[in-house]
PDB file of C-alpha atoms in Angstrom:
ATOM      1  CA  MET A 110     -17.723  -6.433  -0.893  1.00 40.00           C
ATOM      2  CA  LEU A 111     -18.426  -9.850  -3.165  1.00 37.00           C
ATOM      3  CA  SER A 112     -19.839 -12.121  -0.626  1.00 40.00           C
ATOM      4  CA  ASN A 113     -23.427 -11.354   0.749  1.00 38.00           C
ATOM      5  CA  ALA A 114     -24.545 -11.339   3.963  1.00 38.00           C
ATOM      6  CA  THR A 115     -27.795 -11.593   6.123  1.00 36.00           C
ATOM      7  CA  THR A 116     -28.740 -12.209   9.119  1.00 36.00           C
ATOM      8  CA  SER A 117     -31.819 -14.747  10.556  1.00 37.00           C
ATOM      9  CA  GLY A 118     -33.116 -14.014  13.847  1.00 38.00           C
ATOM     10  CA  ALA A 119     -30.515 -11.384  15.103  1.00 40.00           C
ATOM     11  CA  GLU A 120     -31.144 -10.781  18.926  1.00 38.00           C
ATOM     12  CA  PRO A 121     -29.311  -8.108  21.222  1.00 37.00           C
ATOM     13  CA  ASN A 122     -26.977 -10.990  23.050  1.00 39.00           C
ATOM     14  CA  LYS A 123     -27.202 -13.606  19.839  1.00 40.00           C
ATOM     15  CA  ALA A 124     -24.549 -13.182  17.041  1.00 42.00           C
ATOM     16  CA  PRO A 125     -26.382 -13.073  13.402  1.00 41.00           C
ATOM     17  CA  THR A 126     -25.758 -16.100  11.295  1.00 42.00           C
ATOM     18  CA  PHE A 127     -24.138 -15.349   8.038  1.00 41.00           C
ATOM     19  CA  THR A 128     -24.619 -16.809   4.609  1.00 41.00           C
ATOM     20  CA  HIS A 129     -20.950 -16.671   2.746  1.00 43.00           C
ATOM     21  CA  ALA A 130     -20.824 -18.232  -0.441  1.00 43.00           C
ATOM     22  CA  PRO A 131     -17.586 -19.914  -0.745  1.00 43.00           C
ATOM     23  CA  ARG A 132     -14.778 -18.685  -3.182  1.00 42.00           C
ATOM     24  CA  THR A 133     -12.535 -20.117  -5.735  1.00 38.00           C
ATOM     25  CA  PRO A 134      -8.809 -19.283  -5.299  1.00 39.00           C
ATOM     26  CA  ILE A 135      -7.558 -18.331  -8.438  1.00 38.00           C
ATOM     27  CA  HIS A 136      -4.099 -16.801  -7.749  1.00 42.00           C
ATOM     28  CA  ASN A 137      -1.358 -17.943  -4.997  1.00 44.00           C
ATOM     29  CA  ARG A 138       0.509 -15.006  -3.454  1.00 48.00           C
ATOM     30  CA  THR A 139       2.741 -15.451   0.159  1.00 46.00           C
ATOM     31  CA  SER A 140       2.503 -11.990   0.514  1.00 46.00           C
ATOM     32  CA  SER A 141       1.334  -8.552  -1.003  1.00 47.00           C
ATOM     33  CA  ASP A 142       2.380  -6.194   1.717  1.00 45.00           C
ATOM     34  CA  VAL A 143       4.522  -4.333   4.236  1.00 41.00           C
ATOM     35  CA  SER A 144       3.412  -5.336   7.127  1.00 40.00           C
ATOM     36  CA  SER A 145       4.416  -7.624   9.652  1.00 39.00           C
ATOM     37  CA  SER A 146       4.700 -11.542   8.990  1.00 40.00           C
ATOM     38  CA  SER A 147       3.096 -14.183  10.048  1.00 41.00           C
ATOM     39  CA  SER A 148       2.501 -18.254   9.278  1.00 42.00           C
ATOM     40  CA  ALA A 149      -0.728 -19.614   8.535  1.00 45.00           C
ATOM     41  CA  SER A 150      -3.729 -18.907   7.055  1.00 47.00           C
ATOM     42  CA  THR A 151      -5.693 -19.467  10.511  1.00 51.00           C
ATOM     43  CA  ASP A 152      -5.656 -15.377  10.989  1.00 62.00           C
ATOM     44  CA  ALA A 153      -9.249 -15.439   9.256  1.00 65.00           C
ATOM     45  CA  PRO A 154     -11.963 -14.111  11.678  1.00 68.00           C
ATOM     46  CA  ASP A 155     -15.098 -16.053  12.872  1.00 69.00           C
ATOM     47  CA  PRO A 156     -17.557 -13.898  11.223  1.00 65.00           C
ATOM     48  CA  TYR A 157     -20.098 -14.701  14.204  1.00 72.00           C
ATOM     49  CA  THR A 158     -18.138 -12.604  16.977  1.00 86.00           C
ATOM     50  CA  SER A 159     -15.591 -10.638  14.811  1.00 91.00           C
ATOM     51  CA  ILE A 160     -18.156  -7.926  13.857  1.00 91.00           C
ATOM     52  CA  TYR A 161     -18.560  -6.927  17.225  1.00 92.00           C
ATOM     53  CA  PRO A 162     -16.602  -3.974  19.209  1.00 91.00           C
ATOM     54  CA  ASP A 163     -13.056  -4.914  19.779  1.00 88.00           C
ATOM     55  CA  GLY A 164     -13.542  -8.093  17.090  1.00 92.00           C
ATOM     56  CA  LYS A 165     -11.073  -8.313  14.463  1.00 91.00           C
ATOM     57  CA  MET A 166     -14.259  -7.359  11.919  1.00 94.00           C
ATOM     58  CA  SER A 167     -15.900  -4.816  14.318  1.00 95.00           C
ATOM     59  CA  LEU A 168     -18.024  -2.865  12.168  1.00 95.00           C
ATOM     60  CA  ALA A 169     -17.765   0.085  14.610  1.00 96.00           C
ATOM     61  CA  GLY A 170     -13.898   0.438  14.029  1.00 96.00           C
ATOM     62  CA  ILE A 171     -14.198  -0.123  10.551  1.00 97.00           C
ATOM     63  CA  SER A 172     -16.682   2.727   9.978  1.00 97.00           C
ATOM     64  CA  LEU A 173     -14.796   5.074  12.302  1.00 97.00           C
ATOM     65  CA  ARG A 174     -11.712   4.553  10.296  1.00 97.00           C
ATOM     66  CA  ALA A 175     -13.104   4.942   7.318  1.00 98.00           C
ATOM     67  CA  MET A 176     -14.722   8.252   7.996  1.00 98.00           C
ATOM     68  CA  LEU A 177     -11.507   9.673   9.527  1.00 98.00           C
ATOM     69  CA  LEU A 178      -9.893   8.763   6.483  1.00 98.00           C
ATOM     70  CA  GLY A 179     -12.449  10.073   4.244  1.00 98.00           C
ATOM     71  CA  THR A 180     -12.134  13.734   6.564  1.00 98.00           C
ATOM     72  CA  SER A 181      -8.560  13.762   6.201  1.00 98.00           C
ATOM     73  CA  LEU A 182      -8.514  13.217   2.506  1.00 98.00           C
ATOM     74  CA  GLY A 183     -10.875  15.775   1.884  1.00 98.00           C
ATOM     75  CA  LEU A 184      -9.669  18.287   4.401  1.00 98.00           C
ATOM     76  CA  SER A 185      -5.541  18.049   3.595  1.00 98.00           C
ATOM     77  CA  ALA A 186      -6.737  17.502  -0.555  1.00 98.00           C
ATOM     78  CA  SER A 187      -8.594  20.530  -0.495  1.00 98.00           C
ATOM     79  CA  MET A 188      -6.119  22.497   1.284  1.00 98.00           C
ATOM     80  CA  SER A 189      -3.400  21.536  -1.061  1.00 97.00           C
ATOM     81  CA  LEU A 190      -5.305  22.476  -3.770  1.00 96.00           C
ATOM     82  CA  PHE A 191      -5.815  26.096  -1.890  1.00 97.00           C
ATOM     83  CA  LEU A 192      -1.998  26.551  -1.511  1.00 95.00           C
ATOM     84  CA  SER A 193      -0.914  25.472  -4.861  1.00 90.00           C
ATOM     85  CA  THR A 194      -3.559  27.187  -6.711  1.00 89.00           C
ATOM     86  CA  VAL A 195      -5.296  30.878  -4.788  1.00 91.00           C
ATOM     87  CA  TYR A 196      -2.790  30.991  -2.485  1.00 91.00           C
ATOM     88  CA  PRO A 197       0.872  29.529  -3.549  1.00 89.00           C
ATOM     89  CA  ASN A 198       2.891  28.592  -1.146  1.00 92.00           C
ATOM     90  CA  PRO A 199       5.630  25.881  -1.314  1.00 91.00           C
ATOM     91  CA  LEU A 200       3.784  23.805   1.840  1.00 95.00           C
ATOM     92  CA  TRP A 201       1.044  22.478  -0.355  1.00 96.00           C
ATOM     93  CA  ARG A 202       3.499  19.529  -0.778  1.00 96.00           C
ATOM     94  CA  VAL A 203       2.570  18.836   3.476  1.00 98.00           C
ATOM     95  CA  PRO A 204      -1.232  18.522   3.139  1.00 98.00           C
ATOM     96  CA  PHE A 205      -0.729  16.690  -0.463  1.00 98.00           C
ATOM     97  CA  PHE A 206       1.524  13.877   1.400  1.00 98.00           C
ATOM     98  CA  VAL A 207      -1.503  13.602   4.176  1.00 98.00           C
ATOM     99  CA  ALA A 208      -3.916  13.277   1.275  1.00 98.00           C
ATOM    100  CA  SER A 209      -1.982  10.451   0.000  1.00 98.00           C
ATOM    101  CA  LEU A 210      -1.204   8.790   2.922  1.00 98.00           C
ATOM    102  CA  SER A 211      -4.966   8.833   3.156  1.00 98.00           C
ATOM    103  CA  LEU A 212      -5.906   7.751   0.159  1.00 98.00           C
ATOM    104  CA  PHE A 213      -3.667   4.590   0.547  1.00 98.00           C
ATOM    105  CA  HIS A 214      -4.810   3.596   3.766  1.00 98.00           C
ATOM    106  CA  PHE A 215      -8.346   3.386   2.644  1.00 98.00           C
ATOM    107  CA  LEU A 216      -8.045   1.565  -0.664  1.00 98.00           C
ATOM    108  CA  GLU A 217      -5.573  -1.328   1.749  1.00 96.00           C
ATOM    109  CA  PHE A 218      -9.014  -1.762   3.249  1.00 97.00           C
ATOM    110  CA  TYR A 219     -11.422  -1.365   0.137  1.00 97.00           C
ATOM    111  CA  VAL A 220      -9.548  -3.693  -1.715  1.00 96.00           C
ATOM    112  CA  THR A 221      -9.343  -6.259   0.591  1.00 94.00           C
ATOM    113  CA  ALA A 222     -12.628  -5.925   1.680  1.00 94.00           C
ATOM    114  CA  ARG A 223     -13.824  -6.338  -2.458  1.00 95.00           C
ATOM    115  CA  TYR A 224     -11.629  -9.049  -3.533  1.00 92.00           C
ATOM    116  CA  ASN A 225     -10.709 -11.083  -0.007  1.00 88.00           C
ATOM    117  CA  THR A 226     -13.949 -10.278   1.890  1.00 90.00           C
ATOM    118  CA  ARG A 227     -12.863 -12.645   5.223  1.00 86.00           C
ATOM    119  CA  TYR A 228      -9.881 -10.752   5.799  1.00 87.00           C
ATOM    120  CA  ALA A 229     -11.344  -7.611   5.620  1.00 92.00           C
ATOM    121  CA  THR A 230      -9.782  -6.863   9.556  1.00 93.00           C
ATOM    122  CA  VAL A 231      -9.757  -3.471  10.945  1.00 94.00           C
ATOM    123  CA  SER A 232      -5.876  -4.190  10.631  1.00 93.00           C
ATOM    124  CA  ALA A 233      -6.181  -4.449   6.699  1.00 94.00           C
ATOM    125  CA  PHE A 234      -6.137  -0.645   6.689  1.00 95.00           C
ATOM    126  CA  LEU A 235      -2.371  -0.699   7.490  1.00 94.00           C
ATOM    127  CA  LEU A 236      -2.825   2.505   9.789  1.00 93.00           C
ATOM    128  CA  SER A 237      -1.140   0.604  13.397  1.00 87.00           C
ATOM    129  CA  SER A 238      -0.373  -2.854  12.182  1.00 82.00           C
ATOM    130  CA  ASN A 239       3.571  -1.767  10.568  1.00 84.00           C
ATOM    131  CA  GLY A 240       4.936  -0.579  13.494  1.00 85.00           C
ATOM    132  CA  TRP A 241       6.106   2.552  14.899  1.00 89.00           C
ATOM    133  CA  ALA A 242       9.353   2.786  12.612  1.00 90.00           C
ATOM    134  CA  TYR A 243       6.577   3.091   9.688  1.00 93.00           C
ATOM    135  CA  ASN A 244       4.862   5.849  11.848  1.00 93.00           C
ATOM    136  CA  ILE A 245       8.205   7.840  12.468  1.00 95.00           C
ATOM    137  CA  ALA A 246       9.306   7.755   8.379  1.00 96.00           C
ATOM    138  CA  HIS A 247       6.138   9.757   7.629  1.00 97.00           C
ATOM    139  CA  GLY A 248       6.679  12.298  10.378  1.00 97.00           C
ATOM    140  CA  SER A 249       9.890  12.717   9.242  1.00 97.00           C
ATOM    141  CA  ALA A 250       8.989  13.450   6.066  1.00 97.00           C
ATOM    142  CA  ILE A 251       6.498  15.989   7.298  1.00 98.00           C
ATOM    143  CA  VAL A 252       8.846  17.570   9.417  1.00 97.00           C
ATOM    144  CA  GLU A 253      11.979  17.591   6.925  1.00 96.00           C
ATOM    145  CA  CYS A 254       9.569  19.520   4.251  1.00 95.00           C
ATOM    146  CA  LEU A 255       8.275  21.803   7.098  1.00 96.00           C
ATOM    147  CA  VAL A 256      11.620  22.963   7.903  1.00 95.00           C
ATOM    148  CA  SER A 257      13.434  23.012   4.753  1.00 92.00           C
ATOM    149  CA  ASN A 258      10.819  25.731   3.604  1.00 90.00           C
ATOM    150  CA  ILE A 259      10.470  27.610   6.301  1.00 90.00           C
ATOM    151  CA  PHE A 260      13.971  28.228   7.404  1.00 90.00           C
ATOM    152  CA  TRP A 261      15.546  27.738   3.940  1.00 84.00           C
ATOM    153  CA  PRO A 262      12.926  29.194   1.614  1.00 81.00           C
ATOM    154  CA  GLY A 263      13.715  29.364  -2.239  1.00 72.00           C
ATOM    155  CA  GLN A 264      15.474  26.697  -4.767  1.00 65.00           C
ATOM    156  CA  SER A 265      19.102  25.683  -4.638  1.00 56.00           C
ATOM    157  CA  ALA A 266      21.323  26.096  -7.651  1.00 55.00           C
ATOM    158  CA  ALA A 267      20.533  22.620  -8.549  1.00 55.00           C
ATOM    159  CA  GLY A 268      16.569  23.101  -8.119  1.00 62.00           C
ATOM    160  CA  ARG A 269      16.779  25.863 -10.243  1.00 63.00           C
ATOM    161  CA  MET A 270      18.275  23.734 -13.014  1.00 61.00           C
ATOM    162  CA  VAL A 271      15.857  20.748 -12.947  1.00 72.00           C
ATOM    163  CA  THR A 272      12.654  24.055 -12.914  1.00 71.00           C
ATOM    164  CA  VAL A 273      10.391  24.511 -16.154  1.00 68.00           C
ATOM    165  CA  THR A 274       7.547  26.698 -16.807  1.00 64.00           C
ATOM    166  CA  GLU A 275       4.321  25.326 -16.611  1.00 61.00           C
ATOM    167  CA  PRO A 276       2.007  26.349 -19.878  1.00 60.00           C
ATOM    168  CA  PHE A 277      -1.419  27.271 -18.192  1.00 59.00           C
ATOM    169  CA  PHE A 278      -0.363  29.353 -15.057  1.00 56.00           C
ATOM    170  CA  GLY A 279       2.940  30.760 -15.895  1.00 58.00           C
ATOM    171  CA  ASN A 280       4.320  29.121 -12.486  1.00 65.00           C
ATOM    172  CA  SER A 281       7.549  27.403 -12.337  1.00 73.00           C
ATOM    173  CA  VAL A 282       7.588  23.749 -11.718  1.00 78.00           C
ATOM    174  CA  SER A 283      10.523  21.361 -10.677  1.00 85.00           C
ATOM    175  CA  LEU A 284      10.920  18.433 -12.671  1.00 90.00           C
ATOM    176  CA  LEU A 285      11.824  16.345  -9.690  1.00 91.00           C
ATOM    177  CA  VAL A 286       8.169  17.181  -8.413  1.00 92.00           C
ATOM    178  CA  ILE A 287       6.892  16.053 -11.640  1.00 93.00           C
ATOM    179  CA  VAL A 288       8.641  12.859 -11.487  1.00 96.00           C
ATOM    180  CA  GLY A 289       7.749  12.444  -7.660  1.00 97.00           C
ATOM    181  CA  PHE A 290       4.034  12.919  -9.246  1.00 97.00           C
ATOM    182  CA  VAL A 291       4.469  10.340 -12.078  1.00 97.00           C
ATOM    183  CA  LEU A 292       5.945   7.613  -9.435  1.00 98.00           C
ATOM    184  CA  LEU A 293       3.307   7.474  -7.077  1.00 98.00           C
ATOM    185  CA  LEU A 294       0.477   7.435  -9.175  1.00 98.00           C
ATOM    186  CA  ILE A 295       1.973   4.278 -11.090  1.00 98.00           C
ATOM    187  CA  GLY A 296       2.778   2.810  -7.311  1.00 98.00           C
ATOM    188  CA  GLN A 297      -0.487   3.715  -6.061  1.00 98.00           C
ATOM    189  CA  ALA A 298      -1.682   1.777  -9.045  1.00 98.00           C
ATOM    190  CA  ILE A 299       0.307  -1.108  -9.530  1.00 98.00           C
ATOM    191  CA  ARG A 300      -0.108  -2.017  -5.899  1.00 97.00           C
ATOM    192  CA  THR A 301      -3.933  -1.635  -6.406  1.00 97.00           C
ATOM    193  CA  ILE A 302      -4.264  -3.410  -9.532  1.00 97.00           C
ATOM    194  CA  ALA A 303      -1.879  -6.081  -8.211  1.00 95.00           C
ATOM    195  CA  MET A 304      -3.996  -6.719  -5.188  1.00 93.00           C
ATOM    196  CA  ALA A 305      -7.422  -6.715  -6.801  1.00 94.00           C
ATOM    197  CA  GLN A 306      -5.578  -9.280  -9.234  1.00 92.00           C
ATOM    198  CA  ALA A 307      -4.610 -11.784  -5.888  1.00 84.00           C
ATOM    199  CA  ALA A 308      -8.410 -11.616  -4.691  1.00 83.00           C
ATOM    200  CA  SER A 309      -8.743 -13.965  -2.333  1.00 73.00           C
ATOM    201  CA  ASN A 310      -5.373 -14.998  -2.234  1.00 72.00           C
ATOM    202  CA  PHE A 311      -4.127 -11.719  -1.249  1.00 69.00           C
ATOM    203  CA  ASN A 312      -2.695 -11.327   2.514  1.00 71.00           C
ATOM    204  CA  HIS A 313      -0.899  -8.756   4.378  1.00 73.00           C
ATOM    205  CA  HIS A 314       1.409 -11.179   6.322  1.00 71.00           C
ATOM    206  CA  VAL A 315       3.602 -13.984   4.444  1.00 67.00           C
ATOM    207  CA  GLN A 316       2.382 -17.031   4.227  1.00 65.00           C
ATOM    208  CA  SER A 317       4.276 -20.355   4.624  1.00 66.00           C
ATOM    209  CA  GLN A 318       1.758 -23.088   4.067  1.00 68.00           C
ATOM    210  CA  HIS A 319       0.751 -24.092   0.695  1.00 66.00           C
ATOM    211  CA  GLN A 320      -3.332 -24.446   0.731  1.00 63.00           C
ATOM    212  CA  GLU A 321      -4.661 -26.850  -1.894  1.00 62.00           C
ATOM    213  CA  GLY A 322      -5.889 -25.597  -4.910  1.00 55.00           C
ATOM    214  CA  HIS A 323      -3.645 -22.858  -5.500  1.00 67.00           C
ATOM    215  CA  ILE A 324      -1.593 -21.894  -8.450  1.00 73.00           C
ATOM    216  CA  LEU A 325       1.239 -20.043  -9.241  1.00 80.00           C
ATOM    217  CA  VAL A 326       0.081 -16.499 -10.712  1.00 79.00           C
ATOM    218  CA  ASN A 327       2.122 -15.855 -13.560  1.00 84.00           C
ATOM    219  CA  THR A 328      -0.776 -13.620 -15.529  1.00 89.00           C
ATOM    220  CA  GLY A 329      -2.024  -9.795 -15.276  1.00 94.00           C
ATOM    221  CA  LEU A 330       1.064  -7.978 -13.408  1.00 96.00           C
ATOM    222  CA  TYR A 331       2.470 -11.005 -12.161  1.00 94.00           C
ATOM    223  CA  ARG A 332       3.220 -11.738 -15.978  1.00 95.00           C
ATOM    224  CA  TYR A 333       5.764  -8.530 -15.909  1.00 96.00           C
ATOM    225  CA  LEU A 334       6.901  -8.139 -12.169  1.00 96.00           C
ATOM    226  CA  ARG A 335       6.586 -11.288  -9.664  1.00 94.00           C
ATOM    227  CA  HIS A 336       5.931  -8.909  -6.565  1.00 94.00           C
ATOM    228  CA  PRO A 337       3.843  -6.005  -8.197  1.00 96.00           C
ATOM    229  CA  SER A 338       2.257  -4.810  -4.941  1.00 94.00           C
ATOM    230  CA  TYR A 339       5.893  -4.583  -3.790  1.00 95.00           C
ATOM    231  CA  PHE A 340       7.229  -2.770  -6.914  1.00 98.00           C
ATOM    232  CA  GLY A 341       4.142  -0.181  -6.404  1.00 98.00           C
ATOM    233  CA  PHE A 342       4.896   0.689  -2.300  1.00 97.00           C
ATOM    234  CA  PHE A 343       8.703   0.957  -3.130  1.00 98.00           C
ATOM    235  CA  TRP A 344       8.235   3.664  -6.119  1.00 98.00           C
ATOM    236  CA  TRP A 345       5.003   5.170  -4.232  1.00 98.00           C
ATOM    237  CA  GLY A 346       7.715   5.638  -1.656  1.00 98.00           C
ATOM    238  CA  LEU A 347       9.770   7.411  -2.925  1.00 98.00           C
ATOM    239  CA  GLY A 348       7.598   9.186  -5.202  1.00 98.00           C
ATOM    240  CA  THR A 349       6.130  11.178  -2.415  1.00 98.00           C
ATOM    241  CA  GLN A 350       9.834  12.416  -0.873  1.00 97.00           C
ATOM    242  CA  LEU A 351       9.998  13.693  -4.677  1.00 96.00           C
ATOM    243  CA  VAL A 352       6.962  15.867  -4.444  1.00 96.00           C
ATOM    244  CA  LEU A 353       7.753  16.978  -0.759  1.00 96.00           C
ATOM    245  CA  GLY A 354      11.306  18.162  -2.130  1.00 93.00           C
ATOM    246  CA  ASN A 355      13.178  16.106   0.794  1.00 95.00           C
ATOM    247  CA  ILE A 356      16.453  15.103   0.207  1.00 93.00           C
ATOM    248  CA  VAL A 357      17.619  13.272   3.554  1.00 96.00           C
ATOM    249  CA  CYS A 358      14.270  11.510   3.718  1.00 97.00           C
ATOM    250  CA  PHE A 359      14.483  10.623  -0.167  1.00 97.00           C
ATOM    251  CA  VAL A 360      17.753   8.529   0.933  1.00 97.00           C
ATOM    252  CA  GLY A 361      16.519   7.533   4.010  1.00 97.00           C
ATOM    253  CA  TYR A 362      13.335   5.704   2.365  1.00 97.00           C
ATOM    254  CA  ALA A 363      15.029   4.285  -0.261  1.00 98.00           C
ATOM    255  CA  LEU A 364      17.534   2.971   1.759  1.00 97.00           C
ATOM    256  CA  VAL A 365      14.781   1.254   4.416  1.00 96.00           C
ATOM    257  CA  LEU A 366      12.281   0.058   1.432  1.00 96.00           C
ATOM    258  CA  TRP A 367      15.151  -1.450  -0.548  1.00 97.00           C
ATOM    259  CA  ARG A 368      16.581  -3.299   2.558  1.00 97.00           C
ATOM    260  CA  PHE A 369      13.089  -4.460   3.792  1.00 94.00           C
ATOM    261  CA  PHE A 370      12.284  -5.568   0.603  1.00 95.00           C
ATOM    262  CA  SER A 371      14.746  -7.540  -0.075  1.00 96.00           C
ATOM    263  CA  THR A 372      15.149  -9.482   3.410  1.00 95.00           C
ATOM    264  CA  ARG A 373      11.087  -9.737   2.785  1.00 92.00           C
ATOM    265  CA  ILE A 374      11.561 -11.155  -0.609  1.00 94.00           C
ATOM    266  CA  LYS A 375      13.971 -13.857   0.120  1.00 94.00           C
ATOM    267  CA  ARG A 376      12.058 -15.144   2.917  1.00 92.00           C
ATOM    268  CA  GLU A 377       8.664 -15.352   0.752  1.00 91.00           C
ATOM    269  CA  GLU A 378      10.832 -16.517  -2.177  1.00 93.00           C
ATOM    270  CA  ALA A 379      12.031 -19.575  -0.143  1.00 93.00           C
ATOM    271  CA  TYR A 380       8.174 -20.408   0.577  1.00 90.00           C
ATOM    272  CA  LEU A 381       6.955 -20.390  -2.705  1.00 89.00           C
ATOM    273  CA  ILE A 382      10.081 -22.399  -4.087  1.00 92.00           C
ATOM    274  CA  SER A 383       8.800 -24.886  -1.668  1.00 90.00           C
ATOM    275  CA  PHE A 384       5.520 -24.837  -2.801  1.00 87.00           C
ATOM    276  CA  PHE A 385       5.944 -24.831  -6.411  1.00 87.00           C
ATOM    277  CA  GLY A 386       9.575 -26.240  -7.158  1.00 91.00           C
ATOM    278  CA  ASP A 387      11.256 -25.284 -10.522  1.00 93.00           C
ATOM    279  CA  GLU A 388       8.214 -23.806 -11.756  1.00 92.00           C
ATOM    280  CA  TYR A 389       8.764 -20.818  -9.436  1.00 93.00           C
ATOM    281  CA  ILE A 390      12.839 -20.760 -10.097  1.00 95.00           C
ATOM    282  CA  GLN A 391      11.613 -20.589 -13.661  1.00 95.00           C
ATOM    283  CA  TYR A 392       9.210 -17.809 -13.111  1.00 94.00           C
ATOM    284  CA  ARG A 393      12.000 -16.259 -11.065  1.00 95.00           C
ATOM    285  CA  LYS A 394      14.638 -16.388 -13.674  1.00 95.00           C
ATOM    286  CA  ALA A 395      12.024 -15.106 -16.306  1.00 96.00           C
ATOM    287  CA  THR A 396      10.195 -12.127 -14.163  1.00 96.00           C
ATOM    288  CA  PRO A 397      11.680  -9.170 -12.247  1.00 97.00           C
ATOM    289  CA  VAL A 398      10.520  -7.588  -9.515  1.00 97.00           C
ATOM    290  CA  GLY A 399      11.102  -4.217 -10.508  1.00 97.00           C
ATOM    291  CA  ILE A 400      13.502  -3.021  -7.648  1.00 98.00           C
ATOM    292  CA  PRO A 401      17.196  -1.942  -8.604  1.00 96.00           C
ATOM    293  CA  GLY A 402      19.341  -5.014  -7.255  1.00 95.00           C
ATOM    294  CA  ILE A 403      16.638  -7.334  -6.239  1.00 93.00           C
TER     295      ILE A 403
END
């Protein structure tokens, strides 16, 4: 965490007093994620009461989620490594997907806590704030991978055409899996870096009010992509489906994510134009989104 917090005379039934150094905003983005929208910056929790159980920044809730995500990451990564090397089995993809999800959700909170501390709430993990459709999508991806490998094992003729032999252990590796790995890693890295560069102005909710002192970001990743966190999540999602070997979910992810970001970006950029006028219009013309058709 960037800010320091100290308690003074804390008693069992009294909220501790925090010393919180104000941050100078260096970026202005209206949103950087796939969670539901809200309007104003008033969602910053009250630091004096929100750290208690059931509060927005509940220390108990944060520590529990961090522990569960860390445990899930360790176990699933170990199982994926075991099933892909010691006891080769195509189902290594499922625990790998779970490990990727665990790392993604942990980083969502960690980067928020590190660079935008006042919004490091329990919901910043994004474990439940994206709605039922988000969970169904990931559940469907796991089911498709299990069903296809259990009931239709082996590769199709098309699959064999994109398979090569890797030089280390002599195993056959699908080029689609390699492409999936690359997309997943690039997507996660760009999303994480974009959140860090947005720093104190990053928010998981669309902001509809222009706060004093905020400027248009056109440096770092924002120099090349005007919505790098969206770019990152879009390609991360497609990469996970290529690693899983899913056909149906790959198409479904592509359609759903494209529609979601297309709608969200239009709404978000309407606010940005109202904030910055011609400055943002020129920036939008010169800077792509990086998602086909948007």
